[in-house]
Short mmCIF file of C-alpha atoms and ligand atoms in Angstrom, two decimals:
data_model
loop_
_atom_site.label_atom_id
_atom_site.label_comp_id
_atom_site.label_asym_id
_atom_site.label_seq_id
_atom_site.Cartn_x
_atom_site.Cartn_y
_atom_site.Cartn_z
CA MET A 1 -2.59 24.31 17.26
CA LYS A 2 -4.05 24.82 13.78
CA ILE A 3 -3.65 22.04 11.24
CA ILE A 4 -4.77 21.83 7.62
CA ALA A 5 -5.43 18.36 6.21
CA TYR A 6 -5.34 17.75 2.46
CA SER A 7 -6.89 14.93 0.37
CA VAL A 8 -9.54 14.30 3.02
CA ARG A 9 -12.19 11.79 1.99
CA LYS A 10 -15.77 11.94 3.24
CA ASP A 11 -15.27 8.81 5.31
CA GLU A 12 -12.32 10.41 7.15
CA LEU A 13 -14.16 13.60 8.18
CA GLN A 14 -15.80 12.11 11.28
CA TYR A 15 -12.35 11.21 12.64
CA PHE A 16 -10.90 14.69 12.08
CA GLU A 17 -13.86 16.12 14.02
CA LYS A 18 -13.42 13.52 16.78
CA PHE A 19 -9.69 14.08 17.30
CA ALA A 20 -9.87 17.87 16.95
CA GLU A 21 -12.19 17.81 19.94
CA GLN A 22 -10.25 15.13 21.83
CA PHE A 23 -6.86 16.86 21.45
CA GLY A 24 -8.20 20.43 21.70
CA ILE A 25 -6.85 21.54 18.31
CA GLU A 26 -8.28 23.25 15.24
CA TYR A 27 -8.53 21.21 12.04
CA ALA A 28 -9.36 22.56 8.57
CA THR A 29 -9.91 19.92 5.90
CA THR A 30 -9.98 19.97 2.11
CA SER A 31 -10.52 17.22 -0.43
CA LYS A 32 -7.87 18.85 -2.64
CA ASP A 33 -4.45 17.25 -3.00
CA LEU A 34 -1.48 19.28 -1.84
CA ASN A 35 0.53 20.78 -4.70
CA THR A 36 2.11 24.08 -5.72
CA GLU A 37 -1.38 25.52 -6.42
CA THR A 38 -3.19 24.40 -3.26
CA VAL A 39 -0.28 25.01 -0.88
CA LYS A 40 -1.51 28.60 -0.43
CA LEU A 41 -4.44 27.22 1.62
CA ALA A 42 -1.90 26.38 4.33
CA GLU A 43 -1.16 30.05 5.06
CA GLY A 44 -1.80 30.78 8.73
CA PHE A 45 -1.66 27.12 9.87
CA ASP A 46 0.97 25.53 12.15
CA ALA A 47 1.14 22.16 10.47
CA VAL A 48 0.04 20.15 7.43
CA SER A 49 -1.40 16.64 7.03
CA SER A 50 -1.50 14.89 3.67
CA TYR A 51 -2.90 11.56 2.55
CA THR A 52 -0.73 11.39 -0.56
CA SER A 53 3.03 11.08 -0.56
CA SER A 54 3.57 11.62 -4.28
CA GLU A 55 6.59 13.31 -5.85
CA GLU A 56 4.61 16.57 -6.30
CA LEU A 57 5.00 17.15 -2.56
CA ASN A 58 8.69 17.89 -3.07
CA ASP A 59 7.70 21.18 -4.73
CA VAL A 60 5.80 22.41 -1.66
CA TRP A 61 8.62 22.26 0.90
CA GLU A 62 9.93 25.66 -0.17
CA PRO A 63 6.55 27.50 -0.11
CA LEU A 64 5.69 25.85 3.22
CA SER A 65 8.96 26.96 4.78
CA LYS A 66 8.37 30.51 3.49
CA MET A 67 5.02 30.46 5.34
CA GLY A 68 6.87 29.42 8.49
CA ILE A 69 5.39 25.89 8.47
CA SER A 70 7.83 23.13 9.37
CA TYR A 71 5.60 20.30 10.69
CA PHE A 72 4.26 17.86 8.14
CA THR A 73 2.75 14.40 8.34
CA VAL A 74 1.47 11.84 5.89
CA ARG A 75 -1.41 9.72 7.11
CA THR A 76 0.06 6.61 5.47
CA ALA A 77 2.81 4.10 6.19
CA GLY A 78 4.46 4.43 2.76
CA TYR A 79 6.23 7.67 1.79
CA ASP A 80 8.13 6.53 -1.30
CA GLY A 81 7.60 9.77 -3.32
CA ILE A 82 9.10 12.03 -0.65
CA ASP A 83 12.59 13.40 -1.13
CA ILE A 84 13.63 13.46 2.53
CA GLU A 85 16.89 15.34 2.01
CA LYS A 86 15.13 18.06 0.03
CA ALA A 87 12.48 18.47 2.76
CA LYS A 88 15.21 18.66 5.41
CA SER A 89 17.06 21.31 3.44
CA PHE A 90 13.97 23.54 3.88
CA GLY A 91 13.72 22.67 7.57
CA ILE A 92 10.56 20.56 7.15
CA LYS A 93 10.06 17.78 9.70
CA ILE A 94 8.01 14.89 8.33
CA SER A 95 6.34 11.93 10.00
CA ASN A 96 4.40 8.92 8.78
CA VAL A 97 2.00 6.48 10.42
CA PRO A 98 3.87 3.20 10.28
CA GLN A 99 1.49 0.83 12.02
CA TYR A 100 -2.09 2.08 11.73
CA SER A 101 -3.36 -1.46 11.27
CA PRO A 102 -1.12 -4.15 9.77
CA SER A 103 -4.12 -6.51 9.92
CA ALA A 104 -6.08 -4.35 7.47
CA ILE A 105 -3.54 -4.97 4.71
CA ALA A 106 -2.67 -8.52 5.80
CA GLU A 107 -6.29 -9.65 5.74
CA PHE A 108 -6.77 -8.03 2.33
CA ALA A 109 -3.71 -9.83 0.95
CA VAL A 110 -5.15 -13.12 2.19
CA ALA A 111 -8.57 -12.21 0.76
CA LEU A 112 -6.95 -11.60 -2.66
CA SER A 113 -5.10 -14.90 -2.30
CA LEU A 114 -8.27 -16.86 -1.54
CA ALA A 115 -10.15 -15.07 -4.30
CA THR A 116 -7.49 -15.91 -6.91
CA LEU A 117 -6.87 -19.47 -5.69
CA ARG A 118 -10.63 -20.24 -5.67
CA LYS A 119 -11.40 -18.18 -8.81
CA ILE A 120 -14.10 -16.27 -6.96
CA PRO A 121 -14.66 -13.54 -9.65
CA LEU A 122 -15.29 -16.25 -12.26
CA CYS A 123 -17.63 -18.11 -9.87
CA LEU A 124 -19.58 -14.89 -9.26
CA SER A 125 -19.99 -14.03 -12.92
CA ARG A 126 -21.04 -17.62 -13.73
CA ALA A 127 -23.73 -17.68 -11.06
CA LYS A 128 -24.93 -14.19 -12.04
CA ASN A 129 -25.29 -15.41 -15.63
CA GLN A 130 -27.14 -18.51 -14.41
CA ASN A 131 -24.29 -20.72 -15.58
CA PHE A 132 -23.92 -23.38 -12.91
CA SER A 133 -21.20 -25.41 -14.60
CA VAL A 134 -18.06 -25.99 -12.50
CA ASN A 135 -15.78 -26.57 -15.49
CA ASN A 136 -12.44 -24.75 -15.08
CA LEU A 137 -13.35 -23.63 -11.57
CA MET A 138 -11.11 -26.07 -9.69
CA GLY A 139 -9.16 -24.19 -7.03
CA ARG A 140 -6.27 -24.84 -4.68
CA GLU A 141 -6.27 -25.10 -0.88
CA LEU A 142 -4.10 -22.87 1.28
CA ASN A 143 -3.32 -25.76 3.62
CA THR A 144 -1.55 -27.61 0.79
CA ILE A 145 0.64 -24.87 -0.62
CA THR A 146 3.80 -22.91 0.15
CA ILE A 147 3.43 -19.16 0.59
CA GLY A 148 6.44 -16.92 -0.07
CA ILE A 149 6.37 -13.67 1.87
CA ILE A 150 8.74 -10.94 0.66
CA GLY A 151 9.21 -8.43 3.48
CA THR A 152 8.46 -9.60 7.03
CA GLY A 153 7.92 -6.26 8.78
CA HIS A 154 4.64 -5.30 10.42
CA ILE A 155 2.37 -6.20 7.51
CA GLY A 156 4.36 -9.14 6.11
CA LEU A 157 4.60 -10.89 9.47
CA THR A 158 0.90 -10.33 10.20
CA THR A 159 0.08 -11.73 6.76
CA ALA A 160 2.28 -14.76 7.45
CA LYS A 161 0.39 -15.41 10.71
CA VAL A 162 -2.98 -15.32 8.95
CA PHE A 163 -1.76 -17.68 6.20
CA LYS A 164 -0.28 -19.93 8.89
CA ALA A 165 -3.69 -20.14 10.58
CA PHE A 166 -5.02 -21.62 7.31
CA GLY A 167 -2.36 -24.33 7.51
CA ALA A 168 -0.05 -23.04 4.75
CA LYS A 169 3.72 -23.56 4.83
CA ILE A 170 5.38 -20.14 4.99
CA ILE A 171 8.80 -19.24 3.65
CA ALA A 172 10.11 -15.69 3.49
CA TYR A 173 12.82 -13.33 2.35
CA ASP A 174 13.79 -10.10 4.07
CA THR A 175 17.03 -8.16 4.21
CA PHE A 176 16.50 -8.12 8.00
CA GLU A 177 15.34 -11.31 9.75
CA ASN A 178 12.54 -10.45 12.19
CA PRO A 179 13.10 -12.32 15.51
CA GLN A 180 9.31 -12.41 16.04
CA ALA A 181 8.99 -14.56 12.91
CA GLN A 182 10.64 -17.62 14.53
CA ASN A 183 8.00 -20.47 14.72
CA ILE A 184 5.94 -18.84 11.98
CA LEU A 185 8.09 -19.00 8.90
CA GLU A 186 11.41 -20.12 7.52
CA TYR A 187 13.78 -17.55 6.01
CA LYS A 188 15.27 -18.39 2.62
CA SER A 189 17.23 -16.54 -0.04
CA LEU A 190 15.18 -14.48 -2.50
CA ASP A 191 15.89 -16.99 -5.30
CA GLU A 192 14.74 -19.87 -3.05
CA VAL A 193 11.50 -18.01 -2.27
CA PHE A 194 10.96 -17.47 -5.99
CA ALA A 195 11.67 -21.14 -6.77
CA GLU A 196 9.73 -22.82 -3.94
CA SER A 197 6.57 -20.70 -3.53
CA ASP A 198 3.14 -21.50 -4.94
CA LEU A 199 1.98 -18.02 -4.03
CA ILE A 200 4.18 -14.94 -3.53
CA SER A 201 2.93 -11.97 -1.50
CA LEU A 202 4.87 -8.68 -1.46
CA HIS A 203 5.23 -6.59 1.72
CA ILE A 204 8.28 -4.38 1.20
CA PRO A 205 8.54 -0.60 0.89
CA LEU A 206 9.36 0.65 -2.61
CA THR A 207 12.98 1.69 -3.09
CA SER A 208 15.15 2.16 -6.16
CA GLU A 209 16.79 -1.22 -5.36
CA ASN A 210 13.61 -3.30 -5.26
CA ARG A 211 11.72 -1.59 -8.08
CA HIS A 212 10.59 -4.34 -10.51
CA ILE A 213 11.60 -7.10 -8.10
CA ILE A 214 8.95 -9.03 -10.03
CA ASN A 215 10.00 -8.98 -13.67
CA ALA A 216 10.58 -11.41 -16.54
CA GLU A 217 13.86 -12.59 -14.99
CA SER A 218 12.46 -13.28 -11.51
CA ILE A 219 9.24 -14.77 -12.92
CA ALA A 220 11.39 -17.25 -14.91
CA LYS A 221 12.79 -18.50 -11.58
CA MET A 222 9.29 -19.16 -10.18
CA LYS A 223 7.21 -22.34 -10.27
CA ASP A 224 4.91 -22.79 -13.24
CA GLY A 225 1.42 -21.76 -12.12
CA VAL A 226 2.61 -19.45 -9.33
CA VAL A 227 0.19 -16.82 -7.98
CA VAL A 228 1.43 -13.24 -7.39
CA ILE A 229 -0.23 -10.98 -4.80
CA ASN A 230 0.80 -7.32 -4.52
CA THR A 231 -0.60 -5.09 -1.77
CA ALA A 232 2.70 -3.20 -1.34
CA ARG A 233 3.49 -0.76 -4.17
CA GLY A 234 2.82 -0.99 -7.90
CA GLY A 235 6.44 -0.23 -8.77
CA HIS A 236 7.54 -3.60 -7.36
CA VAL A 237 6.07 -5.33 -10.41
CA ASN A 238 7.00 -4.83 -14.06
CA SER A 239 3.38 -4.92 -15.18
CA GLU A 240 4.13 -5.74 -18.82
CA ASP A 241 6.25 -8.73 -17.79
CA LEU A 242 3.51 -9.88 -15.40
CA ARG A 243 0.86 -9.51 -18.11
CA ASP A 244 2.94 -11.61 -20.52
CA ALA A 245 3.46 -14.30 -17.87
CA LEU A 246 -0.27 -14.35 -17.07
CA VAL A 247 -1.09 -14.71 -20.77
CA SER A 248 1.43 -17.53 -21.23
CA GLY A 249 0.17 -19.31 -18.09
CA LYS A 250 3.57 -19.20 -16.34
CA VAL A 251 1.80 -17.14 -13.65
CA ALA A 252 -1.60 -18.72 -12.96
CA ALA A 253 -3.21 -15.68 -11.36
CA ALA A 254 -2.52 -12.31 -9.79
CA GLY A 255 -4.20 -10.22 -7.12
CA LEU A 256 -3.16 -6.58 -7.41
CA ASP A 257 -4.29 -3.89 -5.00
CA VAL A 258 -1.61 -1.59 -6.38
CA PHE A 259 -0.60 -0.96 -9.98
CA GLU A 260 2.66 0.36 -11.40
CA HIS A 261 1.05 3.28 -13.26
CA GLU A 262 -1.80 3.94 -10.83
CA LYS A 263 -0.99 7.64 -10.48
CA SER A 264 -3.42 8.65 -13.26
CA LEU A 265 -6.14 6.35 -11.86
CA ILE A 266 -5.96 6.39 -8.11
CA ARG A 267 -8.96 7.81 -6.21
CA LYS A 268 -10.66 8.88 -9.49
CA ASP A 269 -14.08 7.75 -10.69
CA LEU A 270 -13.36 6.87 -14.34
CA SER A 271 -16.54 4.77 -14.78
CA GLY A 272 -17.48 4.50 -18.45
CA LYS A 273 -14.22 6.15 -19.63
CA ILE A 274 -11.59 4.40 -21.71
CA ILE A 275 -8.37 4.07 -19.73
CA GLU A 276 -5.39 5.00 -21.89
CA ASP A 277 -2.94 2.64 -20.21
CA SER A 278 -3.10 -0.45 -22.41
CA VAL A 279 -1.24 -2.63 -19.87
CA TYR A 280 -3.87 -1.80 -17.26
CA ARG A 281 -6.60 -2.65 -19.79
CA ASP A 282 -4.92 -5.96 -20.63
CA LEU A 283 -4.56 -6.91 -16.97
CA ALA A 284 -8.09 -5.83 -16.05
CA ASN A 285 -9.50 -7.95 -18.89
CA LEU A 286 -7.67 -11.14 -17.96
CA PRO A 287 -9.94 -13.64 -16.18
CA ASN A 288 -7.12 -14.71 -13.87
CA VAL A 289 -6.39 -11.21 -12.52
CA ILE A 290 -8.11 -9.38 -9.69
CA ILE A 291 -7.42 -5.65 -9.50
CA THR A 292 -8.66 -3.57 -6.58
CA PRO A 293 -8.35 0.24 -6.24
CA HIS A 294 -5.51 0.51 -3.66
CA VAL A 295 -7.95 -0.18 -0.89
CA ALA A 296 -6.20 -2.71 1.35
CA PHE A 297 -5.78 -0.10 4.10
CA ASN A 298 -9.43 0.90 4.09
CA THR A 299 -11.00 -0.42 7.28
CA ASP A 300 -12.74 1.48 10.08
CA VAL A 301 -9.89 0.72 12.50
CA ALA A 302 -7.14 1.70 10.05
CA VAL A 303 -8.67 4.98 8.88
CA GLN A 304 -9.39 6.09 12.45
CA ASN A 305 -5.82 5.25 13.47
CA MET A 306 -4.37 7.08 10.45
CA VAL A 307 -6.07 10.31 11.53
CA LYS A 308 -5.38 9.82 15.25
CA MET A 309 -1.70 8.89 14.93
CA SER A 310 -0.93 11.57 12.33
CA THR A 311 -2.51 14.15 14.64
CA GLU A 312 -0.42 12.88 17.56
CA ASN A 313 2.69 13.17 15.37
CA LEU A 314 2.04 16.85 14.68
CA ILE A 315 1.26 17.62 18.32
CA SER A 316 4.49 15.90 19.33
CA PHE A 317 6.45 17.94 16.75
CA LYS A 318 5.04 21.09 18.32
CA ASN A 319 5.59 20.06 21.95
CA ALA A 320 8.78 17.99 21.76
CA GLY A 321 10.35 18.99 18.43
CA THR A 322 10.15 15.40 17.17
CA THR A 323 8.04 12.21 17.22
CA ASP A 324 8.90 8.50 17.22
CA ASN A 325 7.49 8.44 13.68
CA GLU A 326 9.70 11.23 12.33
CA ILE A 327 11.28 10.16 9.01
CA THR A 328 13.48 13.27 8.71
CA LYS A 329 15.61 12.61 11.83
P1 NAD B 1 7.76 -2.38 7.61
O1 NAD B 1 8.77 -1.30 7.53
O2 NAD B 1 7.22 -2.78 8.93
O3 NAD B 1 8.32 -3.69 6.91
C1 NAD B 1 8.98 -3.69 5.67
C2 NAD B 1 9.94 -4.86 5.66
O4 NAD B 1 10.51 -4.94 4.36
C3 NAD B 1 11.09 -4.73 6.68
O5 NAD B 1 11.18 -5.91 7.45
C4 NAD B 1 12.32 -4.52 5.79
O6 NAD B 1 13.49 -5.10 6.35
C5 NAD B 1 11.89 -5.24 4.53
N1 NAD B 1 12.59 -4.84 3.31
C6 NAD B 1 12.86 -3.59 2.89
N2 NAD B 1 13.44 -3.63 1.67
C7 NAD B 1 13.55 -4.93 1.35
C8 NAD B 1 14.05 -5.63 0.22
N3 NAD B 1 14.59 -4.97 -0.83
N4 NAD B 1 14.00 -6.98 0.21
C9 NAD B 1 13.46 -7.65 1.26
N5 NAD B 1 12.97 -7.05 2.35
C10 NAD B 1 13.01 -5.71 2.39
O7 NAD B 1 6.57 -1.90 6.62
P2 NAD B 1 5.06 -2.40 6.65
O8 NAD B 1 4.26 -1.57 7.60
O9 NAD B 1 5.04 -3.87 6.79
O10 NAD B 1 4.58 -1.95 5.18
C11 NAD B 1 5.12 -2.56 4.02
C12 NAD B 1 4.62 -1.81 2.79
O11 NAD B 1 3.23 -2.06 2.59
C13 NAD B 1 4.68 -0.26 2.90
O12 NAD B 1 5.95 0.26 2.65
C14 NAD B 1 3.67 0.15 1.85
O13 NAD B 1 4.35 0.30 0.61
C15 NAD B 1 2.71 -1.03 1.76
N6 NAD B 1 1.34 -0.66 2.21
C16 NAD B 1 0.30 -0.79 1.35
C17 NAD B 1 -1.00 -0.44 1.75
C18 NAD B 1 -2.21 -0.60 0.84
O14 NAD B 1 -3.28 -0.03 1.14
N7 NAD B 1 -2.14 -1.37 -0.22
C19 NAD B 1 -1.20 0.05 3.03
C20 NAD B 1 -0.09 0.16 3.90
C21 NAD B 1 1.18 -0.18 3.48
#
């Protein structure tokens, strides 16, 4: 089997080599993203692997099908840009990697929570500047606060367990109540989670229904001084509304691994450049905001699993016509 993998980072290469050998397949890799220009590189391959799942992919289903390629995988859990019906109409079968390491994201969400609650960036810059005053550095303890988890699937439930180990009270909202969450958290309505949480952590996939689930209206329902953590998708948060609430003090702090308009920023080195997006600039300059470059997934275990499981998906498409992780069923 011959597979071409797009958007391959240097740190992923070792895993493509490892699993090509282990599964007895041929892998070609490119750092280029898949789009209508680069799709021609797929000519002669049996299947395609992509790291991104942006809307541009919907323009490659037709050229791929013309090349006789119908097996496609993303190496991520999220696939919010993909138009599944359009892909199906061209006979493309698509899979994702739903559980490459829920702990990778969960632990990062908790790290962002601790960093915002204990004002770690401010502590670091003070010490670096030889300012050893502790004024305005008072933090809050996880064991004294209520955490609101929105979305209690693989990542949300794992996050809840880690917060629970710190002694926090956990409440949660999900459209589907996870039976494994019994003894770990208490389900509440979304409005109750907004009203009762000291810190809200998002763990839902992005859909048209939950876009901007955090906006001026929902923030108004939250406690004064709430902390917002987003490691899910940028589109869940109306970033202008969040900025305004951070400036007014309604929201005490935010930890954002994902950003609503990250498309023009993600995976690029823009060091020294002026970023056009003024909302991003405002957020990045606020002392009570931590922004990280969509990196919550990025652990050794997770990246290895992303390559391994996506490869298994494609092999299963070839051998069995489907995989447990097919999203086009
Ligand atoms: P999952 O499918 O296991 O769980 C999602 C949960 O959200 C489910 O329990 C579902 O019932 C619930 N849900 C869906 N829509 C909802 C809504 N409108 N309101 C309340 N609950 C809702 O998914 P997961 O593996 O836990 O991943 C969650 C999300 O995390 C992914 O979709 C992805 O966007 C994000 N993610 C981010 C990174 C990163 O690096 N920052 C990495 C992986 C995943």
